[in-house]
PDB file of C-alpha atoms in Angstrom:
ATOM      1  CA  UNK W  50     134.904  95.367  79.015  1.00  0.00           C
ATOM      2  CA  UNK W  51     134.128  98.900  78.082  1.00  0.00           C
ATOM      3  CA  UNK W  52     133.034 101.233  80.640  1.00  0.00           C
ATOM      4  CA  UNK W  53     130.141 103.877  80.458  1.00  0.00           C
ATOM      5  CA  UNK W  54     128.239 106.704  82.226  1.00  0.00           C
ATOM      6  CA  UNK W  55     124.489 107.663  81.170  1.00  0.00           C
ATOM      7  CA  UNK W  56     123.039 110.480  83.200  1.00  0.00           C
ATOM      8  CA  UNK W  57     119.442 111.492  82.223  1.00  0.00           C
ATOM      9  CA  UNK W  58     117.806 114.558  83.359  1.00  0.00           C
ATOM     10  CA  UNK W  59     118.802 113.321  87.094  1.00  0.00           C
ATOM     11  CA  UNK W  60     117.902 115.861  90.009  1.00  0.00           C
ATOM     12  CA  UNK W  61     118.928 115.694  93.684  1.00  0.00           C
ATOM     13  CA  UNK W  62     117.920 117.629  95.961  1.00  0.00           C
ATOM     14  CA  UNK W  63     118.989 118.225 100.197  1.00  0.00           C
ATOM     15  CA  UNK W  64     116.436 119.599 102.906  1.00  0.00           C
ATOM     16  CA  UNK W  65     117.958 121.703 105.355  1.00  0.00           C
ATOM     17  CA  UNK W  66     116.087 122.924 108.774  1.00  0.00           C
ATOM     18  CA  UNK W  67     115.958 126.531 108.226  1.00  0.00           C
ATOM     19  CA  UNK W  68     118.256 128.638 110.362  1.00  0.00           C
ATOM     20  CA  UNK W  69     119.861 132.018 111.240  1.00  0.00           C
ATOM     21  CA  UNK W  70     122.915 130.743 109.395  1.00  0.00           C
ATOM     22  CA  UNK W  71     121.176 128.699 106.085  1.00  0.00           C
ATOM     23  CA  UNK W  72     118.885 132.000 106.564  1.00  0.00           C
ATOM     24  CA  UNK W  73     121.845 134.762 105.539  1.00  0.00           C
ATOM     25  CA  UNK W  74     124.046 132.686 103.628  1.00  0.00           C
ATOM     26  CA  UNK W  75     120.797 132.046 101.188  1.00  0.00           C
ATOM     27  CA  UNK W  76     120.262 136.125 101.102  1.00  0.00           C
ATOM     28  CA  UNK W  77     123.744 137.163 100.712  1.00  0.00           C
ATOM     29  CA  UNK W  78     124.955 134.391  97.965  1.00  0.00           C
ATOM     30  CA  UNK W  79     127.090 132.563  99.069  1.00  0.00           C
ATOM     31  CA  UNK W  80     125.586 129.052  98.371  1.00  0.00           C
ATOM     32  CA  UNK W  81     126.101 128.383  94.300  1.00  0.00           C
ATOM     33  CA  UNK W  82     123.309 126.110  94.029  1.00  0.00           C
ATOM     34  CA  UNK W  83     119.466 126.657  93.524  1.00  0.00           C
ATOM     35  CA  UNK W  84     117.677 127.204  96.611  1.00  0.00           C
ATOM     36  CA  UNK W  85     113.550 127.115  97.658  1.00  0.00           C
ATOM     37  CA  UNK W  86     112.541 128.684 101.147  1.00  0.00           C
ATOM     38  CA  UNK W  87     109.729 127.135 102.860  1.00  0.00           C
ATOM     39  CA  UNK W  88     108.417 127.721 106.141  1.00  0.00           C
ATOM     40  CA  UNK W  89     110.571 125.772 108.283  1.00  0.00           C
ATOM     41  CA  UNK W  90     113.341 124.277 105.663  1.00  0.00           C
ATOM     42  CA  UNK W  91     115.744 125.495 102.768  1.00  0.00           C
ATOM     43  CA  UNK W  92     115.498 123.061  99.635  1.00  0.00           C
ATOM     44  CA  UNK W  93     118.785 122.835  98.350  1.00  0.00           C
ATOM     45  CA  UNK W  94     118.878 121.182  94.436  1.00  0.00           C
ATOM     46  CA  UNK W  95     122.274 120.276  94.205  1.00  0.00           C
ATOM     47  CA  UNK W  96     121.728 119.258  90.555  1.00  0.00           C
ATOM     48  CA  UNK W  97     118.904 119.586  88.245  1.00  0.00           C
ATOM     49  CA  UNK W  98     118.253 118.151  85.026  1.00  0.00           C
ATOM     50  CA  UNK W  99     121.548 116.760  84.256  1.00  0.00           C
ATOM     51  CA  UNK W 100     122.064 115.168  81.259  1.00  0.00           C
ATOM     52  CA  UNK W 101     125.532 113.647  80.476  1.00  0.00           C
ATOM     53  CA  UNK W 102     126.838 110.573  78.460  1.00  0.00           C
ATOM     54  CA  UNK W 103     130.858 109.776  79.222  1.00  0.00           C
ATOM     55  CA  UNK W 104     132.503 106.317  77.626  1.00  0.00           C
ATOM     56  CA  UNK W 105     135.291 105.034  76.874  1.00  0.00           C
ATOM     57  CA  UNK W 106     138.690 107.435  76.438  1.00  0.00           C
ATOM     58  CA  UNK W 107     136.741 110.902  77.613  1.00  0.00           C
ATOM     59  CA  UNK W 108     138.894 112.896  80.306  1.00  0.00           C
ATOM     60  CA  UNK W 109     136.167 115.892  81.661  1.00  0.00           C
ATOM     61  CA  UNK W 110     137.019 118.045  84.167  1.00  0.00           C
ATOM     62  CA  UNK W 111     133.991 119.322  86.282  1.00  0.00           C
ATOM     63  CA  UNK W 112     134.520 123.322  86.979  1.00  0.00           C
ATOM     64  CA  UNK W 113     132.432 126.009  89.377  1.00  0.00           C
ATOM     65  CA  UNK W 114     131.840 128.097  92.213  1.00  0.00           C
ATOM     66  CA  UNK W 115     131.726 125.968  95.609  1.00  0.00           C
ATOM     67  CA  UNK W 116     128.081 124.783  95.887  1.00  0.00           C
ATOM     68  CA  UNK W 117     127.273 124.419  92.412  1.00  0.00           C
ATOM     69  CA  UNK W 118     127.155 121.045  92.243  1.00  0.00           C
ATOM     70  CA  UNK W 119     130.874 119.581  91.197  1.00  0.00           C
ATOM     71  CA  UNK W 120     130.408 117.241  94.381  1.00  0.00           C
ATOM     72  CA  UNK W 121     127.371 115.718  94.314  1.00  0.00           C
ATOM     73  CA  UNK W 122     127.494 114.955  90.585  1.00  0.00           C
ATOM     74  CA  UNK W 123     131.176 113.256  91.198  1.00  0.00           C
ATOM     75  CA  UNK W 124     129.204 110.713  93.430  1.00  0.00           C
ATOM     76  CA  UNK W 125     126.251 110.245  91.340  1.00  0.00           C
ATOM     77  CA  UNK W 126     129.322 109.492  88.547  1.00  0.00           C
ATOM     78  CA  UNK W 127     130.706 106.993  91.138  1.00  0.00           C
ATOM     79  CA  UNK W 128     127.075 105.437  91.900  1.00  0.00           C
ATOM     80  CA  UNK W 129     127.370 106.728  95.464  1.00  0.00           C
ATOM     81  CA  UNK W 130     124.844 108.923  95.320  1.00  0.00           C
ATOM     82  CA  UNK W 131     120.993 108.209  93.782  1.00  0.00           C
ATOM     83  CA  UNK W 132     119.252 110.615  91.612  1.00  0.00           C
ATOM     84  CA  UNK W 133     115.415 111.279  93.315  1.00  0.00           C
ATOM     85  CA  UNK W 134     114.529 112.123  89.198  1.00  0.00           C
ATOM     86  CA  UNK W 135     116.328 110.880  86.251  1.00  0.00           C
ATOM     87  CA  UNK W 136     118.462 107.473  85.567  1.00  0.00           C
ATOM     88  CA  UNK W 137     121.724 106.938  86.016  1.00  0.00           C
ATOM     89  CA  UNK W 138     123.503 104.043  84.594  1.00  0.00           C
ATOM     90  CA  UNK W 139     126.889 103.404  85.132  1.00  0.00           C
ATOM     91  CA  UNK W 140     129.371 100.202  83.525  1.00  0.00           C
ATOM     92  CA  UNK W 141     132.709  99.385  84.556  1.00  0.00           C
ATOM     93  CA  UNK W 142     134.253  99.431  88.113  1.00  0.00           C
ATOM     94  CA  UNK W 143     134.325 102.932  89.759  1.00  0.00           C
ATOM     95  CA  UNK W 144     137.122 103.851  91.935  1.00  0.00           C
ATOM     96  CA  UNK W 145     136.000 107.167  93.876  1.00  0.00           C
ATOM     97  CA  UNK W 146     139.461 108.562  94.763  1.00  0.00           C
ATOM     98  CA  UNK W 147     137.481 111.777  96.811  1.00  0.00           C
ATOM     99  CA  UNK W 148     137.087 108.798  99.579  1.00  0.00           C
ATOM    100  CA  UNK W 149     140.290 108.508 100.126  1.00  0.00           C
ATOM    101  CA  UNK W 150     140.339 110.139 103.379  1.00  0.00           C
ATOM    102  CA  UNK W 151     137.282 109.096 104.938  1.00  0.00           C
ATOM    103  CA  UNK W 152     136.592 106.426 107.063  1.00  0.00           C
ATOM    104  CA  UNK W 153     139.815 106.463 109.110  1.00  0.00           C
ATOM    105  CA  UNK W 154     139.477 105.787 112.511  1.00  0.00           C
ATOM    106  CA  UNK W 155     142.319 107.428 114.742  1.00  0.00           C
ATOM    107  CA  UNK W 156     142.019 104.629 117.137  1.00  0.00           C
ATOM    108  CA  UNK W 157     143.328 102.148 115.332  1.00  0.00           C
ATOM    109  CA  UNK W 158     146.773 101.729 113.910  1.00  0.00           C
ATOM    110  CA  UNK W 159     148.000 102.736 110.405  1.00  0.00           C
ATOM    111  CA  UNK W 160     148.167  98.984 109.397  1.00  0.00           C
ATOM    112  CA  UNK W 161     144.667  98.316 110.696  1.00  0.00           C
ATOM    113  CA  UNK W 162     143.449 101.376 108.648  1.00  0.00           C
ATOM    114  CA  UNK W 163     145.001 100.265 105.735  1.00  0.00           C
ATOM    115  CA  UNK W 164     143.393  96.838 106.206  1.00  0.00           C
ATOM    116  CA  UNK W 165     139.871  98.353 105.822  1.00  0.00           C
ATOM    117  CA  UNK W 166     140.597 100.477 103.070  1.00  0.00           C
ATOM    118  CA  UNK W 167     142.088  97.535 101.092  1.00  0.00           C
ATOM    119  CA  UNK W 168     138.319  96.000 102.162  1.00  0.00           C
ATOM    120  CA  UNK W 169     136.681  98.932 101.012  1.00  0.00           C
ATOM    121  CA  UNK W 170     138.414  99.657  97.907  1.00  0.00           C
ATOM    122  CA  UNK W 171     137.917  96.099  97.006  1.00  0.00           C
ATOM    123  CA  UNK W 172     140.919  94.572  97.114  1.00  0.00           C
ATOM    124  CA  UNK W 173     140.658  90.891  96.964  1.00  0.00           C
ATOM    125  CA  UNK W 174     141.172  89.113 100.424  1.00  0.00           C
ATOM    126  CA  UNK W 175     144.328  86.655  99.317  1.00  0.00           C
ATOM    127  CA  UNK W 176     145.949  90.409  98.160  1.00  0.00           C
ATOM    128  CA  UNK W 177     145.483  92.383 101.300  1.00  0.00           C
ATOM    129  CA  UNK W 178     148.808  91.733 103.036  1.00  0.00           C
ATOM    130  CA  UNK W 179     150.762  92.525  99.812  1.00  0.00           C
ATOM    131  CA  UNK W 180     148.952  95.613  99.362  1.00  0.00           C
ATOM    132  CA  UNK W 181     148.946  96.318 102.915  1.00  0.00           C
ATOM    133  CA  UNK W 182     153.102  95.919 102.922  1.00  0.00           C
ATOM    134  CA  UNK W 183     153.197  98.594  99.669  1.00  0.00           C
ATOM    135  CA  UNK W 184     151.074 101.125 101.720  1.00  0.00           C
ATOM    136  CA  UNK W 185     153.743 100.918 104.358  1.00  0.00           C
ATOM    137  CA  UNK W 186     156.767 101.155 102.245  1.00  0.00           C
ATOM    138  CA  UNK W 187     155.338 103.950 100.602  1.00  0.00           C
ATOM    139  CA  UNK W 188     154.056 105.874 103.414  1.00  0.00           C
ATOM    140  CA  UNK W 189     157.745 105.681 105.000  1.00  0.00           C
ATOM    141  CA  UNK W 190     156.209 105.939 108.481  1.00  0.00           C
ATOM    142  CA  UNK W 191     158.276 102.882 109.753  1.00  0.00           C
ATOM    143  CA  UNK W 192     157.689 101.779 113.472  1.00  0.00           C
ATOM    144  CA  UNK W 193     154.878 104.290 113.563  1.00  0.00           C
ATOM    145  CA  UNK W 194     152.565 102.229 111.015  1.00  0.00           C
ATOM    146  CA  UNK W 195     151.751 100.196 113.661  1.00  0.00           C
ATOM    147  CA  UNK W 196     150.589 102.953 116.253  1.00  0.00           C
ATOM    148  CA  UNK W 197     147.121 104.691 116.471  1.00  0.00           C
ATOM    149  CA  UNK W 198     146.496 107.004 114.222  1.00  0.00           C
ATOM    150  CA  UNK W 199     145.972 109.729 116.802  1.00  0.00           C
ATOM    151  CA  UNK W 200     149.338 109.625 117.568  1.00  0.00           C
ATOM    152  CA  UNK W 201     150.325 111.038 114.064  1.00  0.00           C
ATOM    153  CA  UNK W 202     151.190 114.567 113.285  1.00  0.00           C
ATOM    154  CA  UNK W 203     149.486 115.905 109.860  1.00  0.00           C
ATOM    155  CA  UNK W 204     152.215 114.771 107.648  1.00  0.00           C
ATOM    156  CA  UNK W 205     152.484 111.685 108.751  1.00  0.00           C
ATOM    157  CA  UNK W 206     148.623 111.105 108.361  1.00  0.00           C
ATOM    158  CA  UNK W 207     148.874 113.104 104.536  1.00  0.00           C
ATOM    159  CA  UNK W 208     151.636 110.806 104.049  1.00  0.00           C
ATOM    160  CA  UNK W 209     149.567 107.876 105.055  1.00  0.00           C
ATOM    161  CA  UNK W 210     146.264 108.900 102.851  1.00  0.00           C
ATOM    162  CA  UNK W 211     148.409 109.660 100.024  1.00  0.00           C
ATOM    163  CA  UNK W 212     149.567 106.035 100.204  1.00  0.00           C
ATOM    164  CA  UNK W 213     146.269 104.801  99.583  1.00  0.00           C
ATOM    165  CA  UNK W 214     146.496 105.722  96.122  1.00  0.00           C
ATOM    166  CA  UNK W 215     147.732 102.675  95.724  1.00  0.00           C
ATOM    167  CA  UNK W 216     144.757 100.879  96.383  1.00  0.00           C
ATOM    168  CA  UNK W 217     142.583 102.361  94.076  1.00  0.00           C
ATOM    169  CA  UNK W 218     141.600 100.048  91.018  1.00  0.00           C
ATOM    170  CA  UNK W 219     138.634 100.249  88.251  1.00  0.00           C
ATOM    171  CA  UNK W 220     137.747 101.704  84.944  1.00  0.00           C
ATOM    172  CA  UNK W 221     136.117 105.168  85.796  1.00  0.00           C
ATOM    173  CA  UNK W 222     138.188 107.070  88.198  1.00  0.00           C
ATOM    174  CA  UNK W 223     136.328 109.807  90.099  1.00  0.00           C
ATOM    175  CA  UNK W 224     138.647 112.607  91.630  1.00  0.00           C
ATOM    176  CA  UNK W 225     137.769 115.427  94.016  1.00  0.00           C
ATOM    177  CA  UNK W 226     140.930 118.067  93.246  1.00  0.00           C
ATOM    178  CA  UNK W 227     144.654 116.740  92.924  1.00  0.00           C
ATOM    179  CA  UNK W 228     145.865 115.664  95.620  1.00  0.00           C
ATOM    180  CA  UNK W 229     148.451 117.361  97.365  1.00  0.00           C
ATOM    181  CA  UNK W 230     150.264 116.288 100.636  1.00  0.00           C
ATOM    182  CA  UNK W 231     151.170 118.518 103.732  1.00  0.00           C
ATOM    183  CA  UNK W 232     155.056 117.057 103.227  1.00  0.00           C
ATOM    184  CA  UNK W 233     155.836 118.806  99.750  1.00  0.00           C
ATOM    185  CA  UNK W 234     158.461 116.570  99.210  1.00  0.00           C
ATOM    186  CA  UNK W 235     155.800 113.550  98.302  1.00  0.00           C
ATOM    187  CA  UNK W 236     153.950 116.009  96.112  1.00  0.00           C
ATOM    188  CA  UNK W 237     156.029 114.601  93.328  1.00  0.00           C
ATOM    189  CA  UNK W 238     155.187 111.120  94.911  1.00  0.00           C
ATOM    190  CA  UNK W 239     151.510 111.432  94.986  1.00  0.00           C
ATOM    191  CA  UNK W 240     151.702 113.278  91.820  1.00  0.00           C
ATOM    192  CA  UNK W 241     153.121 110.219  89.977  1.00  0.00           C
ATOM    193  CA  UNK W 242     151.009 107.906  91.200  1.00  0.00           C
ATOM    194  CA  UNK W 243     147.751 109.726  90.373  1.00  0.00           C
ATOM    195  CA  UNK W 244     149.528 110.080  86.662  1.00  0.00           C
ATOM    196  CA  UNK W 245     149.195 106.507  86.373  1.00  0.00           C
ATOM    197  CA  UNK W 246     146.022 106.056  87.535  1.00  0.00           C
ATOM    198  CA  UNK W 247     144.784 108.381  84.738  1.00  0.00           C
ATOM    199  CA  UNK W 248     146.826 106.691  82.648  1.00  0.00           C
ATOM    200  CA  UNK W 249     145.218 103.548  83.105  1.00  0.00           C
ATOM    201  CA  UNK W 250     141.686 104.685  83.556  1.00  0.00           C
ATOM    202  CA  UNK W 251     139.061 104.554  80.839  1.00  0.00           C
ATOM    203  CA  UNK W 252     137.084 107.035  81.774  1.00  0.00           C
ATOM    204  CA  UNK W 253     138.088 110.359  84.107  1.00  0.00           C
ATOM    205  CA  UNK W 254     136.012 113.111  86.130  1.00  0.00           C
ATOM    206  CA  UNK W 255     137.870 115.103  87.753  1.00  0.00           C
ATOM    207  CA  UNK W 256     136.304 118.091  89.737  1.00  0.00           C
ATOM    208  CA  UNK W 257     139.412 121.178  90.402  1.00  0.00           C
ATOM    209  CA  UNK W 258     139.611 124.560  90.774  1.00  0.00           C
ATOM    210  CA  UNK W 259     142.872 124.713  89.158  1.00  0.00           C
ATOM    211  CA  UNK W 260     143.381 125.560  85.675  1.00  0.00           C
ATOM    212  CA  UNK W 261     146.870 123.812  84.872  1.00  0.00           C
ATOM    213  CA  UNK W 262     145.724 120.272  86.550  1.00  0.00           C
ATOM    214  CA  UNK W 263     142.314 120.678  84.325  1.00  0.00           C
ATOM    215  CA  UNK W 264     144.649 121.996  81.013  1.00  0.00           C
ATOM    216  CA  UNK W 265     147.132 118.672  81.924  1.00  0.00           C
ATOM    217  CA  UNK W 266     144.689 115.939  82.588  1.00  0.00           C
ATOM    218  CA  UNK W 267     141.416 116.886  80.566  1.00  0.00           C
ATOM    219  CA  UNK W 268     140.249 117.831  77.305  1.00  0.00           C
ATOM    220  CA  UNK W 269     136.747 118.458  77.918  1.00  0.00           C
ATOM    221  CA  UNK W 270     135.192 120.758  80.842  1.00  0.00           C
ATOM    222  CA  UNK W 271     131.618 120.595  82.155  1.00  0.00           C
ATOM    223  CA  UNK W 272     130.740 124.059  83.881  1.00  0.00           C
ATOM    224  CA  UNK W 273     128.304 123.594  86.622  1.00  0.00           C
ATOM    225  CA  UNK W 274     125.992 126.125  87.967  1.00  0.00           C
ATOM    226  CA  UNK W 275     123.476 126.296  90.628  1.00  0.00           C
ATOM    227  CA  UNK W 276     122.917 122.493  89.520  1.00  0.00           C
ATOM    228  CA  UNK W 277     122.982 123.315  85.879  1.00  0.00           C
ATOM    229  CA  UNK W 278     125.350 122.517  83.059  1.00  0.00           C
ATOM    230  CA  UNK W 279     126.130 126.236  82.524  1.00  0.00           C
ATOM    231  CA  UNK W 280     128.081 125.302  79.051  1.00  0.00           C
ATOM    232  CA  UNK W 281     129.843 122.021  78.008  1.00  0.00           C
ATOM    233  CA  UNK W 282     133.022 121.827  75.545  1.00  0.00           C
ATOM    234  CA  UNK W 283     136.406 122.121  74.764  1.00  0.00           C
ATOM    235  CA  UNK W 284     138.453 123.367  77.844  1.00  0.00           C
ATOM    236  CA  UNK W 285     139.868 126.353  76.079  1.00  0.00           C
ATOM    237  CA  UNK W 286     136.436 127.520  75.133  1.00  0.00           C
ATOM    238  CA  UNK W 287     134.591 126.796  78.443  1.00  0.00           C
ATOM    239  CA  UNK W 288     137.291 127.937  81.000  1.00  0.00           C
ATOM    240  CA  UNK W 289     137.642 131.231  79.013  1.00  0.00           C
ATOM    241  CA  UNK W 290     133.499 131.773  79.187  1.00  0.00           C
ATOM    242  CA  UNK W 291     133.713 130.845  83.071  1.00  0.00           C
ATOM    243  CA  UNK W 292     136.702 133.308  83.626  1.00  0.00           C
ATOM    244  CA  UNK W 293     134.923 136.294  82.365  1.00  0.00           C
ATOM    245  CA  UNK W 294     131.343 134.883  84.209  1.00  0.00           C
ATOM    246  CA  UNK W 295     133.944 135.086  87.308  1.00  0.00           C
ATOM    247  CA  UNK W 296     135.486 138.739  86.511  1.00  0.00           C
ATOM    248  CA  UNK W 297     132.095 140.004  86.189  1.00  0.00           C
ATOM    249  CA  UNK W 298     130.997 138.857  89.177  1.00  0.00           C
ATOM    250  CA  UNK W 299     133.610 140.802  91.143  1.00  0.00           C
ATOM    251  CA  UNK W 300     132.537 143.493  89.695  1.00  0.00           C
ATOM    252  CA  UNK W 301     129.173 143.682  90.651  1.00  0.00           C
TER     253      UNK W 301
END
């Protein structure tokens, strides 16, 4: 089965209760995306008009100042999100790796964590416990998989997200940055195991602010700003054009 993305002039858009904070961050720049004041709210449009067709074999790398919309159009690529204008269509099995982290619940052991995510990431049920047993072997916390996860230090809980990795399955792989682990000595670990899963993906989006994982892992980059594809092409070309857009903006 081949696997496909269609976005077609979609548009989302957040409403914010306006505050002291919203208020001065709006006036002084620091949000990247397009903003409306109103009386008593901030309208934040995330994306606008975004157009973009991915199938089979592309690798683009999303690229942009925080806020200008990387984010939100990573989930409406993973069909977490829903346009309010536009149509997205989607084919294939999505595996969001930016939810990785989320949904742990420090009360409850590593093992029982893992559990869920196996659930979530849609493992089948019969496979659980053999998936389960890798995430344990290759988070190396021993004795202490099978304590709460409040009783971890931050390597030990890096070491145990990073694991997940190995749960993720499906055609379009969706990543928020490259991973990297608080123990460097897994970097080359994690590393490795996101290799493959690129490898074996059919489709790639990967959001990063750094220019060697974009140079290593895509080919095309899609330069977002406030919400708008700000230019669209070969890496080379686009990272160069966003590069100067950032040097002049220090100047100013």
């Amino acid at each position: 089965m081949s696997a496909r993305i269609d976005i077609k002039k979609a548009s989302v858009s957040y409403f914010l209760r306006k505050t002291g904070i919203s208020k001065n961050a709006t006036e002084q720049g620091a949000v990247g995306a397009q903003i409306l004041v109103a009386k008593h709210y901030l309208e934040v449009t995330a994306l606008r008009d975004i157009s973009l067709s991915l199938k089979d074999g592309d690798r683009v790398g999303l690229i942009g100042i925080n806020g200008s919309g990387k984010s939100t159009l990573l989930k409406l690529c993973a069909g977490a999100l829903t346009a309010q204008k536009g149509t997205v269509d989607i084919e294939g099995r999505v595996s969001p790796q930016f939810s990785l982290g989320s949904g742990i619940k420090a009360d409850l052991s590593g093992r029982r964590n893992a559990e869920l995510k196996c659930l979530y990431m849609g493992v089948p049920q019969r496979n659980v416990p053999q998936y389960v047993e890798e995430v344990k072997e290759l988070s190396e916390l021993g004795g202490y998989f099978e304590l709460p996860i409040k009783s971890y230090s931050a390597g030990m809980r890096s070491r145990l997200v990073m694991s997940f990795l190995r749960l993720v399955r499906g055609d379009i792989l969706i990543m928020d940055e490259w991973i990297n682990v608080a123990d460097p000595t897994l970097n080359s670990t994690a590393g490795a195991l996101q290799s493959r899963l690129i490898d074996r993906s059919k489709i790639l989006v990967l959001a990063s602010h750094s220019r060697r994982v974009l140079e290593d892992w895509v080919s095309t980059l899609v330069w977002l700003d406030k919400g708008r594809i700000k230019a669209q092409g070969p890496i080379e070309d686009v990272y160069a054009e966003y590069q100067a857009w950032m040097n002049s903006r220090k100047k100013v």
